[in-house]
Coordinates of C-alpha atoms in Angstrom, one line a residue:
M1 CA 246.7 -55.6 35.7
N2 CA 250.5 -55.2 36.0
K3 CA 252.9 -58.1 35.7
R4 CA 253.4 -58.4 39.4
S5 CA 249.7 -58.5 40.1
L6 CA 249.1 -60.9 37.3
G7 CA 251.8 -63.2 38.7
T8 CA 250.2 -63.2 42.1
A9 CA 246.8 -63.8 40.7
L10 CA 248.1 -66.8 38.6
R11 CA 249.9 -68.3 41.7
T12 CA 246.7 -67.8 43.8
A13 CA 244.5 -69.4 41.1
A14 CA 246.9 -72.3 40.7
L15 CA 247.0 -72.8 44.4
A16 CA 243.2 -72.8 44.6
A17 CA 243.0 -75.4 41.9
T18 CA 245.6 -77.5 43.7
V19 CA 243.6 -77.4 46.9
L20 CA 240.3 -78.1 45.2
L21 CA 241.8 -81.1 43.4
G22 CA 243.4 -82.3 46.6
A23 CA 240.1 -82.1 48.4
C24 CA 238.8 -84.8 46.2
V25 CA 241.3 -87.2 47.8
G26 CA 240.0 -88.8 50.9
D27 CA 241.8 -87.8 54.1
G28 CA 239.4 -88.9 56.8
D29 CA 241.9 -88.2 59.5
Q30 CA 241.9 -84.5 58.6
V31 CA 238.3 -83.6 59.5
I32 CA 238.2 -80.1 61.1
T33 CA 236.6 -79.8 64.5
A34 CA 235.6 -76.6 66.2
V35 CA 238.1 -75.2 68.7
Q36 CA 237.2 -72.6 71.3
P37 CA 239.2 -69.3 71.6
T38 CA 242.2 -69.7 73.9
P39 CA 242.9 -67.6 77.0
N40 CA 246.3 -66.1 76.4
G41 CA 246.5 -66.4 72.6
G42 CA 243.0 -65.1 72.1
E43 CA 241.3 -65.4 68.8
L44 CA 244.8 -65.5 67.1
F45 CA 245.6 -68.9 68.4
V46 CA 242.3 -70.7 67.9
R47 CA 244.0 -72.8 65.3
Y48 CA 247.8 -72.5 65.1
V49 CA 249.7 -74.2 62.3
A50 CA 253.5 -74.3 62.2
M51 CA 255.3 -74.8 58.8
G52 CA 258.9 -75.4 58.2
N53 CA 261.8 -77.9 58.4
S54 CA 263.6 -79.8 61.1
L55 CA 263.9 -76.7 63.4
T56 CA 260.1 -76.6 63.6
A57 CA 259.5 -80.3 63.6
G58 CA 261.5 -80.8 66.8
Y59 CA 264.5 -82.6 65.3
Q60 CA 267.4 -82.9 67.8
S61 CA 270.7 -84.6 67.9
G62 CA 270.3 -85.9 64.3
G63 CA 267.0 -87.6 65.0
L64 CA 263.2 -87.3 65.5
N65 CA 260.9 -89.0 68.0
D66 CA 257.9 -88.2 70.1
S67 CA 259.9 -87.2 73.2
L68 CA 261.7 -84.6 71.1
Q69 CA 258.7 -83.4 69.1
V70 CA 256.7 -82.4 72.2
R71 CA 259.6 -80.1 73.2
A72 CA 259.7 -78.2 70.0
Y73 CA 259.1 -74.4 70.1
P74 CA 255.7 -74.6 68.3
V75 CA 254.4 -76.9 71.0
L76 CA 255.6 -74.6 73.7
L77 CA 254.1 -71.6 72.0
A78 CA 250.7 -73.3 71.7
Q79 CA 251.0 -74.3 75.4
R80 CA 251.6 -70.7 76.3
A81 CA 248.6 -69.7 74.3
G82 CA 246.4 -72.4 75.9
A83 CA 245.7 -73.7 72.4
D84 CA 245.1 -77.2 71.2
F85 CA 248.1 -78.4 69.1
E86 CA 248.8 -81.8 67.6
S87 CA 252.1 -83.1 66.2
P88 CA 252.5 -86.3 64.1
L89 CA 254.4 -88.2 66.8
V90 CA 257.1 -90.7 65.7
A91 CA 257.7 -93.8 67.8
R92 CA 260.9 -94.2 69.7
P93 CA 263.8 -94.6 69.3
G94 CA 263.1 -92.5 66.2
C95 CA 263.2 -91.9 62.5
P96 CA 266.1 -91.5 62.3
R97 CA 267.3 -92.3 65.8
P98 CA 269.1 -89.5 67.7
F99 CA 272.8 -89.5 68.4
A100 CA 273.7 -90.9 71.8
A101 CA 276.7 -88.5 72.1
P102 CA 277.9 -85.4 70.2
L103 CA 277.9 -86.0 66.5
G104 CA 277.4 -89.8 66.9
A105 CA 280.7 -90.5 68.5
T106 CA 279.2 -93.6 70.1
G107 CA 276.5 -94.1 67.5
R108 CA 272.7 -93.6 67.8
I109 CA 270.3 -94.7 70.6
G110 CA 268.5 -98.0 70.1
T111 CA 269.3 -100.6 67.5
A112 CA 267.0 -99.8 64.5
D113 CA 265.0 -96.8 63.3
S114 CA 261.3 -96.9 64.0
C115 CA 259.7 -95.1 61.1
F116 CA 256.0 -95.3 62.2
R117 CA 253.6 -93.0 64.0
I118 CA 252.1 -93.5 67.4
N119 CA 249.2 -91.1 66.9
N120 CA 246.7 -90.2 64.3
P121 CA 245.3 -86.8 65.1
R122 CA 242.3 -85.5 63.2
V123 CA 244.1 -82.2 62.6
I124 CA 247.8 -81.9 62.4
N125 CA 249.1 -78.5 63.6
N126 CA 252.8 -79.0 63.2
V127 CA 253.2 -79.8 59.5
A128 CA 257.0 -79.2 59.3
V129 CA 259.1 -81.8 57.6
P130 CA 262.9 -82.2 58.4
G131 CA 265.1 -81.5 55.3
A132 CA 262.5 -79.3 53.6
R133 CA 263.6 -76.4 51.4
V134 CA 261.2 -73.6 50.4
R135 CA 260.1 -75.5 47.2
D136 CA 259.3 -78.6 49.2
L137 CA 256.4 -76.8 51.0
F138 CA 254.3 -76.6 47.8
Q139 CA 255.9 -79.3 45.6
F140 CA 255.9 -82.9 47.0
P141 CA 259.5 -83.6 47.7
A142 CA 261.6 -86.2 45.9
G143 CA 264.1 -88.7 47.2
P144 CA 264.4 -89.8 50.8
L145 CA 262.5 -86.7 52.0
A146 CA 259.4 -88.1 50.3
S147 CA 259.2 -90.9 52.8
L148 CA 259.6 -88.7 55.8
N149 CA 257.0 -86.2 54.4
T150 CA 254.5 -89.1 54.0
L151 CA 255.2 -90.4 57.5
L152 CA 254.5 -87.1 59.1
I153 CA 251.7 -85.5 57.1
G154 CA 250.7 -88.0 54.5
P155 CA 251.0 -87.9 50.7
R156 CA 250.4 -84.1 50.6
T157 CA 252.4 -80.9 50.8
Q158 CA 252.8 -78.7 53.8
V159 CA 250.9 -76.0 51.9
R160 CA 247.9 -78.3 51.5
A161 CA 248.1 -79.6 55.1
M162 CA 248.2 -76.0 56.4
I163 CA 245.2 -74.9 54.3
E164 CA 243.2 -77.9 55.4
A165 CA 243.7 -77.0 59.0
R166 CA 242.1 -73.6 58.5
P167 CA 244.6 -71.7 60.6
T168 CA 244.0 -68.5 62.5
F169 CA 247.8 -68.1 63.0
V170 CA 250.7 -69.5 60.9
S171 CA 254.4 -69.6 61.7
L172 CA 256.7 -70.2 58.8
W173 CA 260.4 -70.9 59.4
I174 CA 261.8 -72.0 56.1
G175 CA 264.9 -71.4 54.0
N176 CA 267.6 -72.8 56.3
N177 CA 268.2 -75.9 54.1
D178 CA 268.5 -73.6 51.1
A179 CA 271.9 -72.6 52.5
L180 CA 272.8 -75.3 55.1
E181 CA 274.0 -78.0 52.7
A182 CA 276.4 -75.5 51.1
S183 CA 277.6 -74.3 54.5
V184 CA 278.2 -77.7 56.0
S185 CA 279.4 -79.6 53.0
G186 CA 281.6 -76.8 51.6
V187 CA 280.1 -77.5 48.1
L188 CA 278.4 -74.6 46.6
G189 CA 277.8 -76.0 43.1
P190 CA 275.1 -78.2 41.7
R191 CA 274.0 -81.2 43.7
A192 CA 273.8 -83.3 40.5
A193 CA 273.1 -82.8 36.9
G194 CA 269.8 -81.0 36.5
A195 CA 269.4 -80.5 40.2
D196 CA 269.3 -77.3 42.1
S197 CA 272.4 -75.7 43.5
T198 CA 273.3 -76.6 47.1
L199 CA 273.0 -72.9 47.7
T200 CA 269.6 -71.9 46.2
P201 CA 269.9 -69.0 43.7
L202 CA 268.2 -65.9 45.0
A203 CA 265.8 -65.6 42.1
A204 CA 264.6 -69.1 42.7
F205 CA 264.3 -68.6 46.4
Q206 CA 262.2 -65.5 46.0
S207 CA 259.8 -67.0 43.5
R208 CA 259.3 -70.1 45.6
L209 CA 258.8 -68.0 48.7
N210 CA 256.1 -66.0 46.9
V211 CA 254.2 -69.3 46.3
V212 CA 254.3 -70.2 50.0
V213 CA 253.3 -66.7 51.0
D214 CA 250.4 -66.7 48.6
S215 CA 249.3 -70.0 50.1
I216 CA 249.2 -68.4 53.5
K217 CA 247.3 -65.5 52.2
F218 CA 244.8 -67.9 50.6
A219 CA 244.3 -69.6 54.0
N220 CA 243.4 -66.1 55.4
P221 CA 244.7 -66.4 59.0
R222 CA 244.4 -63.6 61.5
G223 CA 248.1 -63.3 61.6
A224 CA 251.4 -64.9 60.7
M225 CA 255.1 -65.0 61.8
L226 CA 257.8 -65.4 59.2
V227 CA 261.2 -66.4 60.7
G228 CA 264.4 -65.7 58.8
V229 CA 267.3 -68.0 58.0
V230 CA 270.0 -68.8 60.5
N231 CA 273.5 -68.2 59.3
A232 CA 275.1 -71.5 60.3
I233 CA 278.6 -70.1 59.7
E234 CA 277.9 -67.6 62.5
A235 CA 275.8 -69.7 64.9
A236 CA 276.0 -73.5 64.2
P237 CA 278.8 -75.3 66.2
I238 CA 279.1 -78.0 63.5
L239 CA 281.3 -75.5 61.7
Q240 CA 284.4 -74.4 63.5
P241 CA 287.6 -72.5 62.5
G242 CA 290.3 -75.0 61.4
A243 CA 292.5 -73.8 64.2
Y244 CA 290.2 -75.4 66.7
F245 CA 290.9 -78.9 65.3
F246 CA 294.6 -78.3 65.5
L247 CA 294.5 -76.9 69.0
A248 CA 292.1 -79.5 70.4
R249 CA 294.0 -82.5 68.8
D250 CA 295.9 -85.0 70.9
P251 CA 299.4 -83.5 71.1
A252 CA 300.9 -87.0 71.4
T253 CA 299.4 -88.3 68.1
G254 CA 298.5 -85.1 66.3
R255 CA 294.9 -86.5 65.8
F256 CA 291.5 -85.0 66.5
Q257 CA 289.1 -87.8 67.5
G258 CA 291.4 -90.2 65.7
K259 CA 291.8 -88.2 62.5
P260 CA 295.2 -86.5 61.7
V261 CA 295.2 -82.7 61.6
N262 CA 297.4 -81.1 59.0
P263 CA 299.8 -78.4 60.4
N264 CA 298.3 -75.9 58.0
C265 CA 295.5 -75.6 60.5
S266 CA 297.8 -74.1 63.1
P267 CA 296.7 -70.6 64.1
L268 CA 300.3 -69.4 64.1
N269 CA 303.0 -70.0 61.5
I270 CA 306.7 -70.8 62.3
L271 CA 307.3 -67.0 62.6
G272 CA 304.6 -66.6 65.2
Q273 CA 302.3 -64.8 62.8
L274 CA 298.6 -65.5 62.3
N275 CA 297.9 -68.2 59.7
P276 CA 294.9 -67.2 57.5
L277 CA 294.2 -70.8 56.5
A278 CA 293.5 -71.7 60.2
F279 CA 290.4 -69.4 60.1
N280 CA 288.7 -71.2 57.2
M281 CA 285.7 -73.0 58.5
V282 CA 285.8 -76.8 58.8
S283 CA 282.8 -79.0 59.2
F284 CA 282.8 -81.6 61.9
Q285 CA 281.4 -84.0 59.4
I286 CA 284.9 -84.5 58.0
V287 CA 285.9 -86.3 61.2
G288 CA 283.7 -89.3 60.4
D289 CA 284.2 -89.4 56.6
A290 CA 286.7 -92.2 55.7
N291 CA 287.3 -90.7 52.3
F292 CA 289.3 -87.9 53.9
P293 CA 292.6 -89.1 55.4
E294 CA 293.1 -85.9 57.4
I295 CA 291.7 -82.5 58.4
N296 CA 293.2 -80.0 56.1
C297 CA 292.6 -76.3 56.1
D298 CA 293.9 -75.6 52.5
P299 CA 291.1 -75.4 49.9
A300 CA 293.6 -76.5 47.3
A301 CA 294.8 -79.5 49.3
Y302 CA 293.4 -81.9 46.6
P303 CA 294.1 -81.4 42.9
A304 CA 291.5 -79.9 40.5
G305 CA 289.0 -82.5 39.5
D306 CA 289.3 -84.5 42.7
P307 CA 285.8 -84.7 44.2
R308 CA 287.2 -84.0 47.6
R309 CA 288.6 -80.6 46.7
G310 CA 287.1 -78.0 49.0
V311 CA 284.6 -80.4 50.6
Y312 CA 283.9 -79.8 54.3
L313 CA 285.8 -76.5 54.1
L314 CA 284.8 -72.9 53.6
D315 CA 287.4 -70.4 52.6
Q316 CA 286.9 -66.7 53.3
G317 CA 285.4 -66.0 49.9
E318 CA 282.8 -68.8 50.3
I319 CA 282.0 -67.6 53.9
L320 CA 281.3 -64.1 52.5
L321 CA 279.2 -65.5 49.6
I322 CA 277.0 -67.7 51.8
S323 CA 276.6 -64.9 54.4
Q324 CA 275.6 -62.4 51.7
R325 CA 273.1 -64.9 50.2
I326 CA 271.5 -65.6 53.6
A327 CA 271.2 -61.8 54.1
Q328 CA 269.4 -61.6 50.8
Y329 CA 267.1 -64.5 51.7
N330 CA 266.2 -62.7 55.0
A331 CA 265.6 -59.5 53.2
A332 CA 263.1 -61.3 50.9
I333 CA 261.4 -63.0 53.9
R334 CA 261.2 -59.7 55.8
A335 CA 259.8 -57.9 52.7
A336 CA 257.1 -60.6 52.4
A337 CA 256.1 -60.3 56.0
E338 CA 255.9 -56.5 55.9
A339 CA 254.0 -56.5 52.6
N340 CA 251.3 -58.6 54.3
D341 CA 251.4 -56.8 57.7
W342 CA 252.8 -60.0 59.4
L343 CA 255.5 -60.4 62.0
Y344 CA 259.1 -60.9 60.9
V345 CA 261.7 -62.3 63.3
D346 CA 265.4 -62.6 62.6
P347 CA 266.7 -65.6 64.4
N348 CA 270.3 -64.4 64.2
L349 CA 269.4 -61.5 66.5
I350 CA 268.1 -64.0 69.0
L351 CA 271.3 -66.1 68.9
R352 CA 274.0 -63.4 68.9
P353 CA 273.6 -62.4 72.6
F354 CA 274.1 -66.0 73.6
L355 CA 277.3 -66.2 71.5
A356 CA 278.6 -63.2 73.5
E357 CA 277.2 -64.4 76.9
E358 CA 279.9 -65.5 79.4
T359 CA 279.5 -67.2 82.8
E360 CA 282.2 -66.7 85.5
V361 CA 283.3 -70.1 86.8
V362 CA 286.1 -70.9 89.3
I363 CA 287.9 -74.2 88.6
G364 CA 290.8 -75.3 90.7
G365 CA 291.2 -71.9 92.1
Q366 CA 291.3 -70.2 88.7
T367 CA 288.6 -68.0 87.3
Y368 CA 287.3 -68.6 83.8
R369 CA 284.7 -66.7 81.8
L370 CA 283.0 -69.5 79.9
H371 CA 280.6 -69.5 77.0
Q372 CA 278.2 -72.1 78.3
R373 CA 275.2 -71.6 75.9
L374 CA 277.0 -71.7 72.4
R375 CA 280.5 -72.8 71.6
K376 CA 281.7 -71.5 68.3
C377 CA 285.4 -70.7 69.2
Q378 CA 284.2 -67.1 69.3
D379 CA 287.1 -66.0 71.5
L380 CA 289.7 -67.1 68.9
R381 CA 288.9 -64.1 66.7
D382 CA 290.6 -61.7 69.1
A383 CA 293.4 -64.0 70.3
T384 CA 296.9 -63.2 68.9
T385 CA 299.4 -64.8 71.4
P386 CA 299.8 -68.5 72.2
A387 CA 298.5 -68.0 75.7
Q388 CA 295.4 -66.1 74.5
I389 CA 294.8 -68.7 71.8
Q390 CA 294.9 -71.6 74.3
A391 CA 292.7 -69.8 76.7
A392 CA 290.2 -69.1 73.9
V393 CA 289.9 -72.8 73.2
L394 CA 289.2 -73.6 76.8
T395 CA 286.5 -70.9 77.2
S396 CA 284.7 -70.8 73.8
C397 CA 285.4 -74.0 71.8
P398 CA 283.7 -77.4 72.1
V399 CA 286.1 -79.2 74.5
T400 CA 285.9 -81.9 77.2
G401 CA 287.3 -81.6 80.7
P402 CA 286.7 -79.0 83.4
T403 CA 285.8 -76.1 81.1
A404 CA 283.4 -78.1 78.9
A405 CA 280.0 -76.7 78.1
P406 CA 276.7 -78.7 78.5
N407 CA 276.0 -80.9 75.5
F408 CA 279.6 -80.3 74.2
F409 CA 278.4 -77.6 71.8
G410 CA 276.7 -75.5 74.5
S411 CA 273.4 -75.9 76.4
L412 CA 271.3 -74.4 73.6
M413 CA 272.6 -76.9 71.0
S414 CA 271.8 -80.6 70.6
F415 CA 274.4 -83.3 69.8
D416 CA 274.3 -82.7 66.1
G417 CA 275.8 -79.1 66.3
V418 CA 272.9 -77.7 64.1
H419 CA 269.6 -78.2 65.9
P420 CA 268.5 -76.6 69.1
S421 CA 268.4 -78.6 72.3
T422 CA 265.4 -78.7 74.6
E423 CA 266.7 -75.6 76.3
G424 CA 267.2 -74.0 72.9
H425 CA 263.6 -74.6 72.0
R426 CA 262.5 -72.9 75.3
V427 CA 264.6 -69.9 74.4
L428 CA 263.1 -69.7 70.9
A429 CA 259.5 -70.1 72.3
G430 CA 260.1 -67.3 74.8
R431 CA 261.6 -64.9 72.3
F432 CA 259.0 -65.7 69.6
A433 CA 256.2 -65.2 72.3
S434 CA 257.6 -61.8 73.2
R435 CA 257.6 -60.6 69.5
I436 CA 254.0 -62.0 69.0
N437 CA 252.8 -60.2 72.1
Q438 CA 254.3 -56.9 70.8
R439 CA 252.8 -57.3 67.3
Y440 CA 249.4 -58.9 68.0
G441 CA 248.6 -57.9 71.6
T442 CA 248.5 -61.4 73.0
T443 CA 249.7 -62.2 76.6
L444 CA 251.8 -65.3 76.0
S445 CA 254.4 -66.1 78.7
T446 CA 257.9 -65.0 77.6
S447 CA 259.8 -67.1 80.2
I448 CA 262.7 -69.1 78.9
S449 CA 263.2 -71.1 82.1

């Protein structure tokens, strides 16, 4: 037996031992009942289990509750397949409560979080837990994530919950949080002494992914879909070029949503030339952080040793590093899918057409070509004159007023600038259904309306 085969065998044996030991723990609410084959999903969707993080759990606008969970793409996929599918539904207003407006400008809905369930299904099909990294699927998470994990699927891992459900089809969308914290916080180093990096090292990502993949193989489904990692720098509106904050500021006060914007975020310098600093990526999270007196586009704005140095900001080198790491993650996920004859889907290929999509709208007698689905200031890349730059803000950036997009960040995005809206989940379900049909011969509806 070679080293690779031995490693796989050891992981499988360890997984089997974990499952057998876990089976000794009483989980009366997890008794499996027979489910008949479904009309459109056929034998493949007799028992569908979805694993993952907040994207799969149905998290929207910074919160989770039953009204959002039932709109998540796995629920929609199961409906298209005619399959029974149970989610661990959280009481409203939510745990946590969703934002009432983009990025919590007016706070969250309700007055207090409601961290309890309103159902107790015998089998849980959506075992995803918001905040999960790859390692959290097979290793019970620590910190605040532990409470949410327990609320949703009990004191067990997603791997165990998936295996106990005896799936015939598994979808796995994991890895986004292995890069998201670094992307949004701008901090690529260790989270704390002894903790993992905010940007998970590739070797660690691959070894952890192998454990999860082995667990799916152990469950022996008829098929599986592995979904890659979204590059938030490319597709998540919570990150915008620094120029956006300068151009969208109140010209009378020089402030964006009350926070001063440093002139180094101006897209043009005093000579009318493009300013490279303005195209560093800035996280919307800086707006609400009182520790930062202004929005600044210079990575060296704070002295060495100051914990604020480079936070909420990605320079061009960091943008390249994170993008390359995500590409490596996705290569590993794709290789795992192909090695097991499963379906692989790259979510970035789903999102890119919507970044380019334009809708012609006439406002006050003037015609605009607006990006209504996703607002990432994508038109700023090709703007070089003051007139072009200002037009790009109106058509492709998150703005208020006549040229505003639905949900501020675009109709596919919820109020947190990271997670899909209800429309976004419909699009995902339609695109995933199309790929599943192609690969497995099912007849799921591919409609996104």
